[in-house]
């Protein structure tokens, strides 16, 4: 899979992309992640990516012309300032899956992550400022995604969350043990508690059943704890009526 990130803070991603599983996935060619600086598509002396809003009001709005130019050149894999004739991908027409991170999008779920992980290409668009010119929604984004009901200062953290969630699903990224854990979450429950050594810590001991060697009893205990925890913390995952 190829993932392109469009941002005015390209340096923001050096941490997440150079860490552990994402770095390994890039090194072995499972994923090709490219970070682009939106200012590379500006044409004015000040390299402006924003401007004041039509109709007045406080704050700045991200410019649609810059974002459309950036998206079209990334979609068509050409450098800033160049044109391809005819372009394969055009604004408002056929284009790779292009996700705009925004609090007004649909909330990211594991189901959507699975769907995104099937794509050959993903383009993640990180907004900043008070808003984005509406024509970016019309012409550039195929999807608008939120990572939760709270407001960030920009889409970068949200995009990094999508990268991590998607990359861990790509073939070969997780070992078999972790894949099994994934299947348990696929049942739509929170995970059961985990323990490792020591058996006692400050008076808190590992439940006896986990040391019993009785695999049937262990599986039953874990299923109960997962259900109990889900009921307490995320009853919404159990559906209406908590079934
Ligand atoms: N879920 C979510 C996304 C965001 C932002 S703020 C600016 C861009 C994206 N906040 N919260």
mmCIF file of C-alpha atoms and ligand atoms in Angstrom:
data_model
loop_
_atom_site.group_PDB
_atom_site.id
_atom_site.type_symbol
_atom_site.label_atom_id
_atom_site.label_comp_id
_atom_site.label_asym_id
_atom_site.label_seq_id
_atom_site.Cartn_x
_atom_site.Cartn_y
_atom_site.Cartn_z
ATOM 1 C CA UNK A 1 0.000 0.000 0.000
ATOM 2 C CA UNK A 2 1.042 3.580 -0.604
ATOM 3 C CA UNK A 3 0.029 6.337 1.823
ATOM 4 C CA UNK A 4 0.519 10.036 1.035
ATOM 5 C CA UNK A 5 0.233 12.562 3.862
ATOM 6 C CA UNK A 6 -0.478 16.206 3.038
ATOM 7 C CA UNK A 7 0.325 18.652 5.844
ATOM 8 C CA UNK A 8 1.866 22.024 6.644
ATOM 9 C CA UNK A 9 3.868 20.287 9.397
ATOM 10 C CA UNK A 10 5.747 17.462 7.629
ATOM 11 C CA UNK A 11 8.143 17.185 10.559
ATOM 12 C CA UNK A 12 5.256 16.101 12.756
ATOM 13 C CA UNK A 13 5.354 12.612 11.243
ATOM 14 C CA UNK A 14 9.029 11.799 11.741
ATOM 15 C CA UNK A 15 8.264 10.250 15.147
ATOM 16 C CA UNK A 16 5.282 8.037 14.233
ATOM 17 C CA UNK A 17 6.736 6.887 10.900
ATOM 18 C CA UNK A 18 10.164 6.006 12.241
ATOM 19 C CA UNK A 19 8.823 3.967 15.131
ATOM 20 C CA UNK A 20 8.707 0.210 15.449
ATOM 21 C CA UNK A 21 6.132 -1.633 13.332
ATOM 22 C CA UNK A 22 5.453 1.260 10.951
ATOM 23 C CA UNK A 23 9.191 1.659 10.287
ATOM 24 C CA UNK A 24 9.575 -2.097 9.740
ATOM 25 C CA UNK A 25 6.607 -2.172 7.378
ATOM 26 C CA UNK A 26 8.199 0.622 5.357
ATOM 27 C CA UNK A 27 11.627 -1.021 5.327
ATOM 28 C CA UNK A 28 10.248 -4.326 3.994
ATOM 29 C CA UNK A 29 8.110 -2.616 1.342
ATOM 30 C CA UNK A 30 4.718 -3.472 2.882
ATOM 31 C CA UNK A 31 3.868 0.212 2.884
ATOM 32 C CA UNK A 32 5.326 3.245 1.132
ATOM 33 C CA UNK A 33 4.550 6.372 3.165
ATOM 34 C CA UNK A 34 5.286 9.776 1.668
ATOM 35 C CA UNK A 35 4.933 13.051 3.531
ATOM 36 C CA UNK A 36 4.315 16.239 1.532
ATOM 37 C CA UNK A 37 4.519 19.873 2.603
ATOM 38 C CA UNK A 38 1.414 21.700 1.381
ATOM 39 C CA UNK A 39 3.449 24.901 1.056
ATOM 40 C CA UNK A 40 5.228 23.298 -1.917
ATOM 41 C CA UNK A 41 2.038 23.981 -3.896
ATOM 42 C CA UNK A 42 1.730 27.665 -3.010
ATOM 43 C CA UNK A 43 2.512 30.243 -5.669
ATOM 44 C CA UNK A 44 2.778 33.514 -3.722
ATOM 45 C CA UNK A 45 5.840 35.047 -2.083
ATOM 46 C CA UNK A 46 4.597 34.265 1.437
ATOM 47 C CA UNK A 47 3.724 30.642 0.630
ATOM 48 C CA UNK A 48 0.219 31.157 2.051
ATOM 49 C CA UNK A 49 -1.964 28.119 2.595
ATOM 50 C CA UNK A 50 -4.757 30.131 4.243
ATOM 51 C CA UNK A 51 -6.725 33.341 3.770
ATOM 52 C CA UNK A 52 -9.475 35.328 5.511
ATOM 53 C CA UNK A 53 -13.048 34.071 5.220
ATOM 54 C CA UNK A 54 -15.578 35.436 2.715
ATOM 55 C CA UNK A 55 -18.411 36.935 4.727
ATOM 56 C CA UNK A 56 -16.074 38.002 7.474
ATOM 57 C CA UNK A 57 -15.392 36.585 10.903
ATOM 58 C CA UNK A 58 -12.408 35.626 12.979
ATOM 59 C CA UNK A 59 -9.807 33.112 11.952
ATOM 60 C CA UNK A 60 -8.434 31.869 8.680
ATOM 61 C CA UNK A 61 -9.617 29.368 6.096
ATOM 62 C CA UNK A 62 -7.443 26.861 4.258
ATOM 63 C CA UNK A 63 -7.265 27.665 0.561
ATOM 64 C CA UNK A 64 -8.968 25.310 -1.873
ATOM 65 C CA UNK A 65 -6.694 26.227 -4.794
ATOM 66 C CA UNK A 66 -3.569 25.094 -2.922
ATOM 67 C CA UNK A 67 -5.197 21.910 -1.663
ATOM 68 C CA UNK A 68 -6.639 20.979 -5.081
ATOM 69 C CA UNK A 69 -3.240 21.506 -6.736
ATOM 70 C CA UNK A 70 -1.492 19.433 -4.060
ATOM 71 C CA UNK A 71 -4.021 16.611 -4.249
ATOM 72 C CA UNK A 72 -3.949 16.459 -8.057
ATOM 73 C CA UNK A 73 -0.201 16.235 -8.223
ATOM 74 C CA UNK A 74 0.015 13.616 -5.485
ATOM 75 C CA UNK A 75 -2.800 11.594 -7.083
ATOM 76 C CA UNK A 76 -0.980 11.667 -10.431
ATOM 77 C CA UNK A 77 2.457 11.275 -8.861
ATOM 78 C CA UNK A 78 3.935 14.427 -10.392
ATOM 79 C CA UNK A 79 6.030 17.128 -8.654
ATOM 80 C CA UNK A 80 4.559 20.479 -7.519
ATOM 81 C CA UNK A 81 4.000 22.931 -10.365
ATOM 82 C CA UNK A 82 3.867 20.329 -13.142
ATOM 83 C CA UNK A 83 0.901 19.258 -15.251
ATOM 84 C CA UNK A 84 0.254 15.877 -16.792
ATOM 85 C CA UNK A 85 -1.847 15.590 -19.931
ATOM 86 C CA UNK A 86 -4.175 13.900 -19.653
ATOM 87 C CA UNK A 87 -4.218 13.539 -15.881
ATOM 88 C CA UNK A 88 -5.394 10.140 -14.622
ATOM 89 C CA UNK A 89 -6.978 11.610 -11.530
ATOM 90 C CA UNK A 90 -8.805 14.931 -11.376
ATOM 91 C CA UNK A 91 -10.535 16.942 -8.666
ATOM 92 C CA UNK A 92 -14.187 15.955 -8.459
ATOM 93 C CA UNK A 93 -13.567 12.971 -10.772
ATOM 94 C CA UNK A 94 -11.825 9.615 -10.381
ATOM 95 C CA UNK A 95 -9.271 9.724 -7.587
ATOM 96 C CA UNK A 96 -7.650 7.472 -5.006
ATOM 97 C CA UNK A 97 -9.302 7.248 -1.580
ATOM 98 C CA UNK A 98 -8.622 10.699 -0.104
ATOM 99 C CA UNK A 99 -9.431 11.162 3.560
ATOM 100 C CA UNK A 100 -9.902 14.611 5.058
ATOM 101 C CA UNK A 101 -9.388 14.588 8.820
ATOM 102 C CA UNK A 102 -12.025 16.755 10.429
ATOM 103 C CA UNK A 103 -14.186 16.781 13.574
ATOM 104 C CA UNK A 104 -17.253 16.908 11.304
ATOM 105 C CA UNK A 105 -16.410 13.594 9.608
ATOM 106 C CA UNK A 106 -17.775 10.160 10.387
ATOM 107 C CA UNK A 107 -16.127 8.589 13.399
ATOM 108 C CA UNK A 108 -13.269 6.186 12.685
ATOM 109 C CA UNK A 109 -14.151 2.588 13.563
ATOM 110 C CA UNK A 110 -12.304 -0.691 13.156
ATOM 111 C CA UNK A 111 -14.728 -1.485 10.309
ATOM 112 C CA UNK A 112 -13.630 1.644 8.432
ATOM 113 C CA UNK A 113 -9.967 0.870 9.218
ATOM 114 C CA UNK A 114 -10.425 -2.598 7.654
ATOM 115 C CA UNK A 115 -11.984 -0.990 4.606
ATOM 116 C CA UNK A 116 -9.138 1.529 4.213
ATOM 117 C CA UNK A 117 -6.555 -1.255 4.624
ATOM 118 C CA UNK A 118 -7.934 -2.859 1.416
ATOM 119 C CA UNK A 119 -7.024 0.166 -0.709
ATOM 120 C CA UNK A 120 -3.988 0.238 -2.984
ATOM 121 C CA UNK A 121 -3.496 3.925 -2.180
ATOM 122 C CA UNK A 122 -4.576 6.274 0.591
ATOM 123 C CA UNK A 123 -4.187 10.040 0.676
ATOM 124 C CA UNK A 124 -4.590 11.680 4.088
ATOM 125 C CA UNK A 125 -5.256 15.395 4.140
ATOM 126 C CA UNK A 126 -4.453 17.252 7.367
ATOM 127 C CA UNK A 127 -6.242 20.543 7.828
ATOM 128 C CA UNK A 128 -5.308 23.356 10.187
ATOM 129 C CA UNK A 129 -6.792 26.703 11.109
ATOM 130 C CA UNK A 130 -10.451 27.385 11.780
ATOM 131 C CA UNK A 131 -11.689 25.679 8.690
ATOM 132 C CA UNK A 132 -11.214 24.478 5.158
ATOM 133 C CA UNK A 133 -12.740 26.005 2.040
ATOM 134 C CA UNK A 134 -15.873 23.962 1.337
ATOM 135 C CA UNK A 135 -14.683 23.198 -2.209
ATOM 136 C CA UNK A 136 -12.018 20.900 -0.745
ATOM 137 C CA UNK A 137 -14.855 18.786 0.621
ATOM 138 C CA UNK A 138 -16.538 18.832 -2.798
ATOM 139 C CA UNK A 139 -13.506 18.357 -5.061
ATOM 140 C CA UNK A 140 -10.766 16.612 -3.086
ATOM 141 C CA UNK A 141 -12.047 14.448 -0.242
ATOM 142 C CA UNK A 142 -13.653 11.090 -0.960
ATOM 143 C CA UNK A 143 -14.077 10.580 2.805
ATOM 144 C CA UNK A 144 -14.267 12.834 5.853
ATOM 145 C CA UNK A 145 -13.166 11.146 9.037
ATOM 146 C CA UNK A 146 -13.070 12.148 12.701
ATOM 147 C CA UNK A 147 -11.062 10.263 15.313
ATOM 148 C CA UNK A 148 -13.433 11.250 18.112
ATOM 149 C CA UNK A 149 -15.679 13.967 19.467
ATOM 150 C CA UNK A 150 -13.058 16.447 20.595
ATOM 151 C CA UNK A 151 -11.244 19.209 18.733
ATOM 152 C CA UNK A 152 -7.560 19.011 17.812
ATOM 153 C CA UNK A 153 -5.489 21.893 16.475
ATOM 154 C CA UNK A 154 -4.886 20.074 13.215
ATOM 155 C CA UNK A 155 -5.398 16.778 11.449
ATOM 156 C CA UNK A 156 -1.867 15.434 11.960
ATOM 157 C CA UNK A 157 -2.515 13.417 15.125
ATOM 158 C CA UNK A 158 -5.700 12.040 13.562
ATOM 159 C CA UNK A 159 -3.797 11.055 10.395
ATOM 160 C CA UNK A 160 -1.085 9.349 12.464
ATOM 161 C CA UNK A 161 -3.830 7.334 14.191
ATOM 162 C CA UNK A 162 -5.175 6.182 10.814
ATOM 163 C CA UNK A 163 -1.670 5.232 9.627
ATOM 164 C CA UNK A 164 -1.078 3.076 12.719
ATOM 165 C CA UNK A 165 -4.505 1.454 12.615
ATOM 166 C CA UNK A 166 -4.259 0.661 8.875
ATOM 167 C CA UNK A 167 -0.612 -0.437 8.740
ATOM 168 C CA UNK A 168 -1.047 -2.991 11.530
ATOM 169 C CA UNK A 169 -3.687 -4.729 9.372
ATOM 170 C CA UNK A 170 -1.465 -5.050 6.292
ATOM 171 C CA UNK A 171 -0.340 -8.610 5.540
ATOM 172 C CA UNK A 172 2.808 -9.573 7.440
ATOM 173 C CA UNK A 173 2.888 -6.626 9.844
ATOM 174 C CA UNK A 174 1.584 -8.446 12.913
ATOM 175 C CA UNK A 175 2.734 -11.892 13.959
ATOM 176 C CA UNK A 176 0.236 -14.720 14.471
ATOM 177 C CA UNK A 177 -0.126 -14.071 18.207
ATOM 178 C CA UNK A 178 -1.231 -10.484 17.653
ATOM 179 C CA UNK A 179 -3.571 -11.524 14.816
ATOM 180 C CA UNK A 180 -5.383 -13.825 17.251
ATOM 181 C CA UNK A 181 -5.835 -10.902 19.627
ATOM 182 C CA UNK A 182 -7.327 -8.912 16.762
ATOM 183 C CA UNK A 183 -9.903 -11.658 16.202
ATOM 184 C CA UNK A 184 -11.034 -11.396 19.805
ATOM 185 C CA UNK A 185 -11.694 -7.668 19.374
ATOM 186 C CA UNK A 186 -13.518 -8.471 16.151
ATOM 187 C CA UNK A 187 -16.231 -9.947 18.366
ATOM 188 C CA UNK A 188 -16.926 -6.341 19.336
ATOM 189 C CA UNK A 189 -15.886 -6.506 22.989
ATOM 190 C CA UNK A 190 -13.199 -4.841 25.039
ATOM 191 C CA UNK A 191 -10.318 -7.087 25.975
ATOM 192 C CA UNK A 192 -10.128 -9.172 29.121
ATOM 193 C CA UNK A 193 -7.444 -8.233 31.708
ATOM 194 C CA UNK A 194 -3.856 -9.394 31.154
ATOM 195 C CA UNK A 195 -1.209 -10.392 33.681
ATOM 196 C CA UNK A 196 2.453 -11.348 33.628
ATOM 197 C CA UNK A 197 4.996 -11.926 36.419
ATOM 198 C CA UNK A 198 5.359 -11.292 39.320
ATOM 199 C CA UNK A 199 2.426 -13.278 40.736
ATOM 200 C CA UNK A 200 2.013 -10.784 43.588
ATOM 201 C CA UNK A 201 2.621 -7.034 43.520
ATOM 202 C CA UNK A 202 1.837 -4.754 46.486
ATOM 203 C CA UNK A 203 -0.900 -7.121 47.597
ATOM 204 C CA UNK A 204 -2.418 -7.461 44.111
ATOM 205 C CA UNK A 205 -2.238 -11.065 42.936
ATOM 206 C CA UNK A 206 -2.774 -12.726 39.574
ATOM 207 C CA UNK A 207 -6.155 -14.511 39.511
ATOM 208 C CA UNK A 208 -5.754 -18.165 40.471
ATOM 209 C CA UNK A 209 -7.565 -19.466 37.378
ATOM 210 C CA UNK A 210 -4.880 -18.046 35.055
ATOM 211 C CA UNK A 211 -2.293 -20.209 36.834
ATOM 212 C CA UNK A 212 -4.483 -23.302 36.948
ATOM 213 C CA UNK A 213 -3.535 -24.708 33.550
ATOM 214 C CA UNK A 214 -7.246 -25.350 32.886
ATOM 215 C CA UNK A 215 -7.608 -23.860 29.429
ATOM 216 C CA UNK A 216 -11.386 -24.212 29.374
ATOM 217 C CA UNK A 217 -11.717 -22.383 32.674
ATOM 218 C CA UNK A 218 -9.256 -19.709 31.506
ATOM 219 C CA UNK A 219 -11.201 -19.097 28.290
ATOM 220 C CA UNK A 220 -14.486 -18.869 30.232
ATOM 221 C CA UNK A 221 -12.976 -16.460 32.791
ATOM 222 C CA UNK A 222 -11.612 -14.239 30.028
ATOM 223 C CA UNK A 223 -14.925 -14.197 28.152
ATOM 224 C CA UNK A 224 -16.760 -13.204 31.357
ATOM 225 C CA UNK A 225 -14.274 -10.467 32.214
ATOM 226 C CA UNK A 226 -14.416 -9.081 28.651
ATOM 227 C CA UNK A 227 -18.211 -8.948 28.770
ATOM 228 C CA UNK A 228 -18.240 -7.436 32.270
ATOM 229 C CA UNK A 229 -15.733 -4.754 31.318
ATOM 230 C CA UNK A 230 -17.624 -3.943 28.123
ATOM 231 C CA UNK A 231 -20.914 -3.629 30.055
ATOM 232 C CA UNK A 232 -19.293 -1.255 32.530
ATOM 233 C CA UNK A 233 -17.255 0.966 30.193
ATOM 234 C CA UNK A 234 -18.760 0.621 26.707
ATOM 235 C CA UNK A 235 -22.334 -0.676 26.918
ATOM 236 C CA UNK A 236 -22.897 0.890 23.476
ATOM 237 C CA UNK A 237 -20.739 -1.896 21.973
ATOM 238 C CA UNK A 238 -23.285 -4.464 23.173
ATOM 239 C CA UNK A 239 -26.062 -2.849 21.172
ATOM 240 C CA UNK A 240 -29.486 -1.611 22.290
ATOM 241 C CA UNK A 241 -30.519 -3.547 25.376
ATOM 242 C CA UNK A 242 -26.947 -4.587 26.079
ATOM 243 C CA UNK A 243 -27.226 -8.034 24.499
HETATM 244 N N1 LIG B 1 -11.474 14.130 15.360
HETATM 245 C C1 LIG B 1 -10.886 15.354 15.152
HETATM 246 C C2 LIG B 1 -10.244 15.834 13.993
HETATM 247 C C3 LIG B 1 -9.863 17.131 14.333
HETATM 248 C C4 LIG B 1 -9.211 18.098 13.466
HETATM 249 S S1 LIG B 1 -9.014 19.711 13.970
HETATM 250 C C5 LIG B 1 -8.272 20.220 12.540
HETATM 251 C C6 LIG B 1 -8.189 19.147 11.713
HETATM 252 C C7 LIG B 1 -8.714 17.936 12.225
HETATM 253 N N2 LIG B 1 -10.247 17.372 15.572
HETATM 254 N N3 LIG B 1 -10.868 16.308 16.065
#
